[in-house]
Coordinates of C-alpha atoms and ligand atoms in Angstrom, one line a residue:
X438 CA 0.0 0.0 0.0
X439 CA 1.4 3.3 -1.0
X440 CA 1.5 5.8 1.7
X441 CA 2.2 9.6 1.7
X442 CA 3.8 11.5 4.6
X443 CA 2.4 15.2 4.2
X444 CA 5.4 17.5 7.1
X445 CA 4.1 20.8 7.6
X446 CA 6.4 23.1 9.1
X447 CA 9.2 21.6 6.4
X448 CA 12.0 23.9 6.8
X449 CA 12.0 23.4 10.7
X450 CA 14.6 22.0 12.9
X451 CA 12.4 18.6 13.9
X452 CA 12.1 18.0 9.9
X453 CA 15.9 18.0 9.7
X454 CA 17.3 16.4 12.7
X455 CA 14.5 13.7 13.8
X456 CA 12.0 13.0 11.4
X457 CA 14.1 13.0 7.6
X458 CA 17.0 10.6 9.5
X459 CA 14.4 8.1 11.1
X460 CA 12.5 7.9 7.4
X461 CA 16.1 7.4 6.4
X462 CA 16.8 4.7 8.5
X463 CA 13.5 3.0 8.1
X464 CA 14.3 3.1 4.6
X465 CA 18.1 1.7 5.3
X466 CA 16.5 -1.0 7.6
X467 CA 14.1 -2.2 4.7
X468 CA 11.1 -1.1 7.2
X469 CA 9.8 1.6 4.8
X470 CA 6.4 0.5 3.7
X471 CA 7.0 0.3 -0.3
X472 CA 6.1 3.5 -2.5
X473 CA 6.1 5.7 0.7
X474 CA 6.5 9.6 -0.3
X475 CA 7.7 12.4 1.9
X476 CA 6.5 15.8 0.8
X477 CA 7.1 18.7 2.8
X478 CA 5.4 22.2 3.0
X479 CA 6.4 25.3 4.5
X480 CA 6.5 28.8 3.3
X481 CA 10.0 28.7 2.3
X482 CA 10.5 27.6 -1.5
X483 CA 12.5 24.9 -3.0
X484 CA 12.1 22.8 -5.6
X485 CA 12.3 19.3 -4.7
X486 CA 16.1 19.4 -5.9
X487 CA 16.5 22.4 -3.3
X488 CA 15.1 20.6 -0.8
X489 CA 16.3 16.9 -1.2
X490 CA 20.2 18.7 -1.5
X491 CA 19.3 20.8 2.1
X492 CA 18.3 17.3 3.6
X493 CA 21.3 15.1 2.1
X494 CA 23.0 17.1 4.5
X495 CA 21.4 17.6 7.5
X496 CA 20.5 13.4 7.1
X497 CA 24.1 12.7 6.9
X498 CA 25.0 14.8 9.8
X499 CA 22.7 13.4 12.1
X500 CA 22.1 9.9 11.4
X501 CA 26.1 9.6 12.1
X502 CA 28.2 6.6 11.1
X503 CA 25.1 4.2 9.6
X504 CA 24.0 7.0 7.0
X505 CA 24.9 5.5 3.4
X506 CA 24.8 8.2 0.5
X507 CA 23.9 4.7 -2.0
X508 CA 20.6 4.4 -0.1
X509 CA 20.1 8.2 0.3
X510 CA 20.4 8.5 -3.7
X511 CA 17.5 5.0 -3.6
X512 CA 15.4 7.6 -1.2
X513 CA 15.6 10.9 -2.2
X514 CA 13.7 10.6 -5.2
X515 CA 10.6 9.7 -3.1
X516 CA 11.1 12.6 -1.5
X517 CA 9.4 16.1 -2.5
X518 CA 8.6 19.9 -1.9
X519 CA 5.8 22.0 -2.2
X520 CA 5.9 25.9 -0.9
X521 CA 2.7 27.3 0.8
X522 CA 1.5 28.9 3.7
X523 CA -0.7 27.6 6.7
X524 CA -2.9 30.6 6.2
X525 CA -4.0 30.6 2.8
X526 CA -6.6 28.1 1.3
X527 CA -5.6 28.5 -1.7
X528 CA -1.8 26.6 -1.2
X529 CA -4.2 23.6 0.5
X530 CA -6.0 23.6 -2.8
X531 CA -2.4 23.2 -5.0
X532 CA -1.2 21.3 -2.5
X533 CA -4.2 18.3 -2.3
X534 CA -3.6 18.7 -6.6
X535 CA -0.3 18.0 -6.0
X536 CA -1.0 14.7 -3.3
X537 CA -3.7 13.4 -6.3
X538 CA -0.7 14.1 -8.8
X539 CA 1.7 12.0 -7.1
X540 CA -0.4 9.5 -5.9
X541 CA -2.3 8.7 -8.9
X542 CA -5.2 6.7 -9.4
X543 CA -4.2 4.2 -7.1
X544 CA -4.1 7.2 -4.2
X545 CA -2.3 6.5 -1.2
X546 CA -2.5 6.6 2.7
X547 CA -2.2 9.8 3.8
X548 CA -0.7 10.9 7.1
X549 CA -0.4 15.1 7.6
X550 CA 2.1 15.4 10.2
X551 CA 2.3 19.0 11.9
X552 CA 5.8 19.7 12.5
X553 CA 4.8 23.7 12.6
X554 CA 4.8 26.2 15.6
X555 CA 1.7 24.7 17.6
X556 CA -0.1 28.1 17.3
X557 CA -0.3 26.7 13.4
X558 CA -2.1 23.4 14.3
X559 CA -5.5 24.5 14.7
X560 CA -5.3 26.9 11.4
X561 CA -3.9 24.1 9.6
X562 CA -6.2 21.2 10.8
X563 CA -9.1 23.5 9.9
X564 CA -7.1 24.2 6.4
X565 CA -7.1 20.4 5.7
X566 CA -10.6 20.0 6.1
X567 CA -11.9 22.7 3.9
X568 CA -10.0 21.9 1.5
X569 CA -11.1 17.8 1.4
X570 CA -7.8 16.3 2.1
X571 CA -9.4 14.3 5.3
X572 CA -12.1 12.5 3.4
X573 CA -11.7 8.8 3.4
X574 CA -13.8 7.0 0.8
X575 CA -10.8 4.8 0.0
X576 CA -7.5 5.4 1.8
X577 CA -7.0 6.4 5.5
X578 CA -6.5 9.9 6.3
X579 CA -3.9 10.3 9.5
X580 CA -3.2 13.6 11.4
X581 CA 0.3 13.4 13.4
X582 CA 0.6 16.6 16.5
X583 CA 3.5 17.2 18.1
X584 CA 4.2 18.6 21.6
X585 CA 3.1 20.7 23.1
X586 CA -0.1 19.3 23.0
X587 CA -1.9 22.9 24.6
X588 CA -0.3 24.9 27.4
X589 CA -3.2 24.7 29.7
X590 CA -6.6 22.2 30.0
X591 CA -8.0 25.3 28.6
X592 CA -6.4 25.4 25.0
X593 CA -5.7 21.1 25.1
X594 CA -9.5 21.0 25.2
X595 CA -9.4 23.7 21.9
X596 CA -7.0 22.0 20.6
X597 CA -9.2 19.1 20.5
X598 CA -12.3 20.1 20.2
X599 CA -11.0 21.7 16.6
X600 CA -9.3 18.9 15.7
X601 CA -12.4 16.7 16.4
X602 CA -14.5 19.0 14.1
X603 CA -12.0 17.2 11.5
X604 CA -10.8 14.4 12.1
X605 CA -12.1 11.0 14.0
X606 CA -10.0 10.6 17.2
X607 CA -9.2 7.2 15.9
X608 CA -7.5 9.7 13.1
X609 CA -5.3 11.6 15.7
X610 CA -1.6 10.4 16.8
X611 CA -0.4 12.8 19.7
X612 CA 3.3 12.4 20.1
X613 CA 4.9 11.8 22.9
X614 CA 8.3 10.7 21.5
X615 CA 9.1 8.9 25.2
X616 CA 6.5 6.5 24.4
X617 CA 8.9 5.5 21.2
X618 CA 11.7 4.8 23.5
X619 CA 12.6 1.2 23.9
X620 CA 13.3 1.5 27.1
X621 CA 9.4 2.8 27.9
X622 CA 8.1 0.2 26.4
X623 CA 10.1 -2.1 27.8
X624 CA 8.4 -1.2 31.0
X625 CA 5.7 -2.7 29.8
X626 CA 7.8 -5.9 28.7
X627 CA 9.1 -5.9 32.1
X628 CA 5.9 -6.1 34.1
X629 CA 3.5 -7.8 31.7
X630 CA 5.8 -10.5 30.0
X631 CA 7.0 -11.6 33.5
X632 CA 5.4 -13.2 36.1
X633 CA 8.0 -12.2 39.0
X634 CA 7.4 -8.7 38.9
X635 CA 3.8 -8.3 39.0
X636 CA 2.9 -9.8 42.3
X637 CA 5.4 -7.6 44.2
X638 CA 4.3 -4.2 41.9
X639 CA 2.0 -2.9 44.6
X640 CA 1.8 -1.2 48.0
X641 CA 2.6 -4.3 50.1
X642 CA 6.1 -4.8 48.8
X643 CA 7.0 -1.1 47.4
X644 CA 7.6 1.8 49.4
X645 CA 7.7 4.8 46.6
X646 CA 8.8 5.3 42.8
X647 CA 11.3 8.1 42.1
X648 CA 10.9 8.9 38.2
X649 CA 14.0 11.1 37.9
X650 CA 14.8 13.1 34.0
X651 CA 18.3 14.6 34.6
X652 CA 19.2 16.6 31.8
X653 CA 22.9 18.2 32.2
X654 CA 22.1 20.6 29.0
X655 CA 20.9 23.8 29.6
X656 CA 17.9 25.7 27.8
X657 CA 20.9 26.7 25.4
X658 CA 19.0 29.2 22.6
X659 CA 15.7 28.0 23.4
X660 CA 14.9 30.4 25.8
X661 CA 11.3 31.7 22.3
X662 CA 10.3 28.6 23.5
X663 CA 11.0 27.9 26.9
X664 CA 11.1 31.2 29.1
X665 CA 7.5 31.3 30.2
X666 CA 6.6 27.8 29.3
X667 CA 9.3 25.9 32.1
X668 CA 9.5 22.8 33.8
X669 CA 5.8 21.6 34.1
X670 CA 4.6 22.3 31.0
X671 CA 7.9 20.9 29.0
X672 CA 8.8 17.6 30.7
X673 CA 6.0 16.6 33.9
X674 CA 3.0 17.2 31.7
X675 CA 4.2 14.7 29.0
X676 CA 7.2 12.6 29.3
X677 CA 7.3 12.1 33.2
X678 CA 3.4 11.4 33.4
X679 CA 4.2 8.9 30.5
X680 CA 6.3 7.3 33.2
X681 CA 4.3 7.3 35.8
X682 CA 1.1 5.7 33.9
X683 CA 3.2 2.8 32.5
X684 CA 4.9 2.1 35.5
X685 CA 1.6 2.6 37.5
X686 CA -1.2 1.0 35.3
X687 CA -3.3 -2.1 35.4
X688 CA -2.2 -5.0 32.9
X689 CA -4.3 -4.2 29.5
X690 CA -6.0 -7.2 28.6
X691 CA -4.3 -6.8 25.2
X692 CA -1.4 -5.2 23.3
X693 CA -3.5 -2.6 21.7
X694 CA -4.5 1.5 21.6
X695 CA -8.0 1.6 23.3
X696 CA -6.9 -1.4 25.7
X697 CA -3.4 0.0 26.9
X698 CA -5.2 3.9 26.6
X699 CA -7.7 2.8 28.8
X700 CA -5.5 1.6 31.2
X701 CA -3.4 4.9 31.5
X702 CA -6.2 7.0 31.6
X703 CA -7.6 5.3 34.8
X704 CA -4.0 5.9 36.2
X705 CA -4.3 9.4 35.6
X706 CA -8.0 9.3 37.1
X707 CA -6.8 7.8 40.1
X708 CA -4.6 11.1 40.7
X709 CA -5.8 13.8 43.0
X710 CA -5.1 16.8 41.6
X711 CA -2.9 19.4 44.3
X712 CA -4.5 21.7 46.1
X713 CA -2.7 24.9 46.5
X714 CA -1.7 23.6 50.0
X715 CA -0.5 20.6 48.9
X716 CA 1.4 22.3 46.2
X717 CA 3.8 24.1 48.8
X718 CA 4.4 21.1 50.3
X719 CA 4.4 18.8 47.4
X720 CA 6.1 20.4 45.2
X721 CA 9.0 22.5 44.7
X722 CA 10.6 24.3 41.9
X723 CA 14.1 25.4 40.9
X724 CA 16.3 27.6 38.6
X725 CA 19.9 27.1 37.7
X726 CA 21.7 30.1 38.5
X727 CA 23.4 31.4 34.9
X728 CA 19.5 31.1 33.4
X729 CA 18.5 34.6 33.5
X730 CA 21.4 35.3 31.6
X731 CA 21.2 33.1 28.9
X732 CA 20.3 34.6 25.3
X733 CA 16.2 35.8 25.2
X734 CA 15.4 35.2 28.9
X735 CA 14.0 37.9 30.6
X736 CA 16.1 39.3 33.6
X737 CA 13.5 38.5 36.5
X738 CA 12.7 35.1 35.0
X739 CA 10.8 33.1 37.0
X740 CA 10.6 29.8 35.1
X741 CA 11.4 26.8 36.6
X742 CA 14.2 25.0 35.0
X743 CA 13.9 22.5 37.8
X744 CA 10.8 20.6 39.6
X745 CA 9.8 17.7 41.8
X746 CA 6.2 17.0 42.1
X747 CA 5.2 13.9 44.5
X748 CA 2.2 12.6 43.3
X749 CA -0.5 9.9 44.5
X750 CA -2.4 7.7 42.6
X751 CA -5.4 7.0 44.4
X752 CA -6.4 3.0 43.9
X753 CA -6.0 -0.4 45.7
X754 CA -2.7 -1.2 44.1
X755 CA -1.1 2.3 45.2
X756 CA -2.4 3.3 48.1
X757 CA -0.1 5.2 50.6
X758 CA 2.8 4.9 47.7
X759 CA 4.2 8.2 46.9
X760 CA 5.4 8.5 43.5
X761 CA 8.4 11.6 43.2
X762 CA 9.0 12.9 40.2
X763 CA 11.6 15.5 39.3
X764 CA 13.3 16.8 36.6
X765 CA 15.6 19.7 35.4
X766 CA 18.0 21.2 33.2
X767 CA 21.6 21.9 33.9
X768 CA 22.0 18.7 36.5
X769 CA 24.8 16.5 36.8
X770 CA 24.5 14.5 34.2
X771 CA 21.9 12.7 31.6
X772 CA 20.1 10.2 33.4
X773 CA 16.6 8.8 33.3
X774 CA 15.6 6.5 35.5
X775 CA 12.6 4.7 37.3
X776 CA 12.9 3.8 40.4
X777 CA 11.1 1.4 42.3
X778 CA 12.0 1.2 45.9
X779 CA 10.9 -1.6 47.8
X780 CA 10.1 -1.5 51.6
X781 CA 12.4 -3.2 54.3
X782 CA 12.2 -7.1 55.0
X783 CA 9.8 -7.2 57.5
X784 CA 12.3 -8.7 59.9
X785 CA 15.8 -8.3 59.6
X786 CA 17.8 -10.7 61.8
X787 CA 21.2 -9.1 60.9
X788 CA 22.9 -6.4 62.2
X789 CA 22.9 -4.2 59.6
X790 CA 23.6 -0.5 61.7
X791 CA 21.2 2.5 61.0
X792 CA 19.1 1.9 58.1
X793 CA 17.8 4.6 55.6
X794 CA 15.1 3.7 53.4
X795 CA 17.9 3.7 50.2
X796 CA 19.1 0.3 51.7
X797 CA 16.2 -1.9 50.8
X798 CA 15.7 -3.2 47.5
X799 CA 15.8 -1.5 44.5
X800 CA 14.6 -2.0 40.5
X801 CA 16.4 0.8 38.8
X802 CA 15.1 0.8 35.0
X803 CA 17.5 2.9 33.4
X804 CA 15.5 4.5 30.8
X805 CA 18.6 6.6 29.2
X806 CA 21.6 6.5 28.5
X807 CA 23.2 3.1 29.0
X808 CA 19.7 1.6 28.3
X809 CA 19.3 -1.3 30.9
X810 CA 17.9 -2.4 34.5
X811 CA 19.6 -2.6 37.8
X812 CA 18.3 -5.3 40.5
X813 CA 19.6 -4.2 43.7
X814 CA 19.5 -6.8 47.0
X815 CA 22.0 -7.6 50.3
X816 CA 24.4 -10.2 49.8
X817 CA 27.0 -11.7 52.5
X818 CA 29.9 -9.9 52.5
X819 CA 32.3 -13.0 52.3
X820 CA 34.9 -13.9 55.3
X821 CA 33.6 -10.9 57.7
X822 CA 30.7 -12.9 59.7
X823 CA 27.3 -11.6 58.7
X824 CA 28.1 -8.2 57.2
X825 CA 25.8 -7.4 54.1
X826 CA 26.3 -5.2 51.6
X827 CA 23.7 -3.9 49.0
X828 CA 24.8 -5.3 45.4
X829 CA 23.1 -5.6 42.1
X830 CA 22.7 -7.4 39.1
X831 CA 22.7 -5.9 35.7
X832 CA 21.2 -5.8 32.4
X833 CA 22.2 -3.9 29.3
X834 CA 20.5 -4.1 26.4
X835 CA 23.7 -3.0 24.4
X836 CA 25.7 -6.0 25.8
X837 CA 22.3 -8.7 25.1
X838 CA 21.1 -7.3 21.6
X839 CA 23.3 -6.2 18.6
X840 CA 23.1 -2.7 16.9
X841 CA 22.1 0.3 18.2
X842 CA 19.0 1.8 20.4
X843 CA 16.8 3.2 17.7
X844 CA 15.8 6.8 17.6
X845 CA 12.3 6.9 19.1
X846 CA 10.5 8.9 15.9
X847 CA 11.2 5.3 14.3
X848 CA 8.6 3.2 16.0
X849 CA 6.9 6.3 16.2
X850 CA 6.8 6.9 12.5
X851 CA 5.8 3.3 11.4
X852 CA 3.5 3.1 13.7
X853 CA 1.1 5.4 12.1
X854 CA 1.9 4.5 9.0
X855 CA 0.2 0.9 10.1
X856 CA -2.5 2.9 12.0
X857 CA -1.5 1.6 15.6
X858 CA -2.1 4.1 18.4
X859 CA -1.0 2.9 21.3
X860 CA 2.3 4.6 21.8
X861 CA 0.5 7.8 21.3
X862 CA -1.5 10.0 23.6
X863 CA -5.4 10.2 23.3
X864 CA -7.7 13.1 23.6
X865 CA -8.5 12.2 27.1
X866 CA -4.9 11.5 28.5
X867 CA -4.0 14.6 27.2
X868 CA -6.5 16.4 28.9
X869 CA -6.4 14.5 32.2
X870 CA -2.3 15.3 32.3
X871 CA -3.4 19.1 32.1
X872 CA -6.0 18.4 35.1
X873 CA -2.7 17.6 36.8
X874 CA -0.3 20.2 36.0
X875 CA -2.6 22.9 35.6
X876 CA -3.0 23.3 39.7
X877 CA 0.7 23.2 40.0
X878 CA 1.1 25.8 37.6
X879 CA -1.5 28.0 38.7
X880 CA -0.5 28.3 42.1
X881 CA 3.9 28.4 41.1
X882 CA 2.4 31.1 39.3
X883 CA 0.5 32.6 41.3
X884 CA 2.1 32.7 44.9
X885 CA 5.4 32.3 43.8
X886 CA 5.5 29.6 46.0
X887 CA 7.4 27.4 46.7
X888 CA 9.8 29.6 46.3
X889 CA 11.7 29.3 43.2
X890 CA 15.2 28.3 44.7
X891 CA 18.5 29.0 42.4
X892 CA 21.0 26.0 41.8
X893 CA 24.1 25.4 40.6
X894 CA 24.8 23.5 37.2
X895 CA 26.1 19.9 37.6
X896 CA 24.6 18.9 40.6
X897 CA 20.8 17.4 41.5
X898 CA 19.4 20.6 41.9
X899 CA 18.4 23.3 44.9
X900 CA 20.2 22.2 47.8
X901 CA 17.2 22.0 49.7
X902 CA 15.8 19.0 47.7
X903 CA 17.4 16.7 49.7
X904 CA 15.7 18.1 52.7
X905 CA 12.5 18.4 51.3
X906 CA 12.6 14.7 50.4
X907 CA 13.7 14.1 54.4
X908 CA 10.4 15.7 55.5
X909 CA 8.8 12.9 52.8
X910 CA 10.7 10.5 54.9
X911 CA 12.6 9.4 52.2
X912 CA 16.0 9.8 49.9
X913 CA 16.7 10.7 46.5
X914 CA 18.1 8.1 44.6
X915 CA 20.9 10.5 43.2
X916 CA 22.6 8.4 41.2
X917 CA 24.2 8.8 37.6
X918 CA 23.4 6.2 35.0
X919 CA 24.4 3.0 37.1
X920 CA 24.7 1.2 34.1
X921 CA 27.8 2.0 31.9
Ligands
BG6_496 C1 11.6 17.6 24.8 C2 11.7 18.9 25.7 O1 10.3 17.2 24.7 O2 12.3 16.5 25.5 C3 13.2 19.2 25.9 O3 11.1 19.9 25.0 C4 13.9 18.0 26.5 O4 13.3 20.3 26.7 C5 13.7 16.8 25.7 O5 15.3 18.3 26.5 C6 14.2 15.6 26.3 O6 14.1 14.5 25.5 P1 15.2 13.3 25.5 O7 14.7 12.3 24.5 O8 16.5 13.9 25.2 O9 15.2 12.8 26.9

């Protein structure tokens, strides 16, 4: 079946560096459906020459040592241009002439992917529907969103409310580009392939879940997008809940979108949103020091570059189990982990000297980099009577499985080529991880409280996280990758 990828917002920096190379590599891997077509639109012209010359580059540079110019020149030529602008019907009009040119009469699948600034999406969703591109009397019609998904429950439900005047919500593929990580999914490997981990996964045996996204980068030039926007709205309302539903949610009764959806949404059901009380206790927000000067951000910034949010999720399974999340820029390194931290044996006959609740057991699922798991348990220290020590057993998926992690826009990409949701964020989820944040935000906003402490870069944030996780009666597992 032929299929045609429609990017708008062409000429941008996701076109370049994520989704071109994983088509690429698709294409390198023999995983590209046959006859698929790329044809990007933007206001900036090329001709497909222009355009396929601008990519040969940018490909090569980021797809590193596997790129092969003999399977670039096999690709290129399925690869086209067409110059038009979001606001004018008129460039939909050429533009669905030039899809029905291509395609022929045997037409193809079609999947619109909006790779524009987000204030573009509802114009352009609207765009596509006047001008009769989303019709489907005999190929499938696809809409692909990126983040951010809204800023606010306000504008997600906009968002998809206009979308929904268009297309079918079976049509719709949120990205969440976490959810293509092989690592994420694996967490779904981990607990529902396995019958050892499930009957522990619960509030009898685990005492808290630290979902930690270290990030040793700073905002860099991003501070257009990010000044204003911050911590919660950039990583907790997407990636980190993302987390916390797979690693919280019920076994689906099947590997499939409305089964595994289902599931996640009842996670993030179960989850009380924060009042403003429990927000200054809950919750606490940081900056790293050299922010304010970086190029674009305001002087008297006040966005978080930092955050930990403890949440609870509110069901038999989880009861009483606090789940800490944090996340920020400019830490000591790249590191995201899960962190399941079991409770103490229930009677420990050994001496084992003051304990603190980091000594018990431990699943560390190392999400990125060094992409593995970390089993942690007391063993006998040999030849010194009954001294323990806390040791671990590894997994790498680098040193089990040849060739390298994938990029996540792979999966992500193929997937809705073959019209399977479930690594993609429904209309409900969406809104329901707003519900979440917005509380938070509001009242960071607000109050200005917590107050937004200043950090240094390379370390795991304010100083005072580490007390604030003493008064939750518990410690951060600050730990770089512990898998090499
Ligand atoms: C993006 C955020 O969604 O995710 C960035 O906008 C962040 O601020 C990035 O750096 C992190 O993604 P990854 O895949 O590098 O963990």
């Amino acid at each position: 079946m032929a299929h045609s990828i429609v990017i708008f917002g062409a000429s941008g920096d996701l076109t370049s560096r994520k989704l071109i190379p994983a088509l690429y590599e698709l294409r390198r891997k023999g995983r590209l459906p046959e006859q698929t077509r790329v044809i990007g639109f933007s206001r900036t012209q090329f001709t497909n020459e222009a355009w396929r010359e601008k990519l040969y580059e940018s490909t090569a540079q980021f797809v590193g040592k596997s790129f092969d110019s003999a399977v670039w020149q096999e690709f290129a030529p399925s690869v086209f241009y067409h110059a038009g602008d979001i606001g004018d019907a008129d460039d939909f009009a050429s533009l669905a002439k030039y899809l029905d040119e291509l395609e022929g009469e045997q037409g193809a699948t079609r999947v619109y992917y909006l790779s524009t600034a987000p204030q573009f999406y509802e114009p352009a969703v609207a765009q596509l529907g006047a001008a009769g591109m989303v019709d489907e009397p005999h190929h499938k019609r696809r809409l692909v969103i990126e983040k951010p998904f809204g800023t606010d429950l306000q504008s997600a439900c906009r968002l998809n409310q206009a979308v929904h005047e268009v297309f079918a919500e079976h049509q719709v593929y949120r990205i969440d580009h976490y959810l293509g990580k092989e690592t994420v999914q694996n967490v779904l490997v981990l607990r529902f392939a396995n019958s050892i981990f499930e009957p522990i996964w619960n509030r009898n045996y685990i005492d808290h879940v630290q979902i930690t996204a270290a990030e040793e980068v700073t905002i860099g030039h991003r501070a257009g997008y990010y000044d204003g926007v911050g911590i919660l709205r950039d990583m907790f309302q997407n990636h980190l809940l993302q987390l916390l539903t797979l690693t919280a949610m019920e076994a689906p009764t099947r590997f499939e979108a409305t089964a595994v959806r289902d599931e996640k949404v009842k996670v993030l059901r179960a989850i009380k949103p924060l009042s403003r009380d429990d927000v200054l206790i809950d919750t606490l927000r940081g900056q790293y020091r050299k922010y304010r000067d970086e190029p674009g951000v305001a002087p008297d910034s006040e966005t978080a570059t930092f955050g930990v949010v403890k949440l609870c999720v509110h069901n038999w399974r989880w009861q009483g189990v606090p789940f800490f999340l944090r996340t920020g820029k400019a830490m000591s390194c790249r590191t995201t982990q899960i962190v399941i931290q079991f409770r103490q044996a229930p009677h420990m006959m050994f001496e084992m000297g003051p304990q603190t609740t980091n000594q018990t057991n431990r699943l560390v699922i190392q999400v990125q980099p060094a992409e593995g798991i970390q089993l942690h348990f007391h063993t006998k220290v040999p030849d010194v009577g009954m001294k323990l020590r806390l040791t671990d057993l590894n997994f790498l998926f680098k040193e089990k499985f040849a060739g390298e992690m994938p990029e996540a826009y792979q999966r992500l990409l193929l997937d809705v080529m073959q019209g399977d949701a479930s690594l993609f964020s429904r209309s409900d989820e969406v809104e329901l991880a707003w519900g979440i944040i917005d509380p938070i935000a509001a009242t960071w906003q607000a109050t200005s409280l917590p107050p937004l402490e200043l950090y240094e870069a390379g370390g795991w944030g304010p100083p005072n996280s580490t007390e604030w996780m003493q008064r939750h009666d518990r410690e951060w597992f600050d730990s770089c990758p512990v898998l090499k």
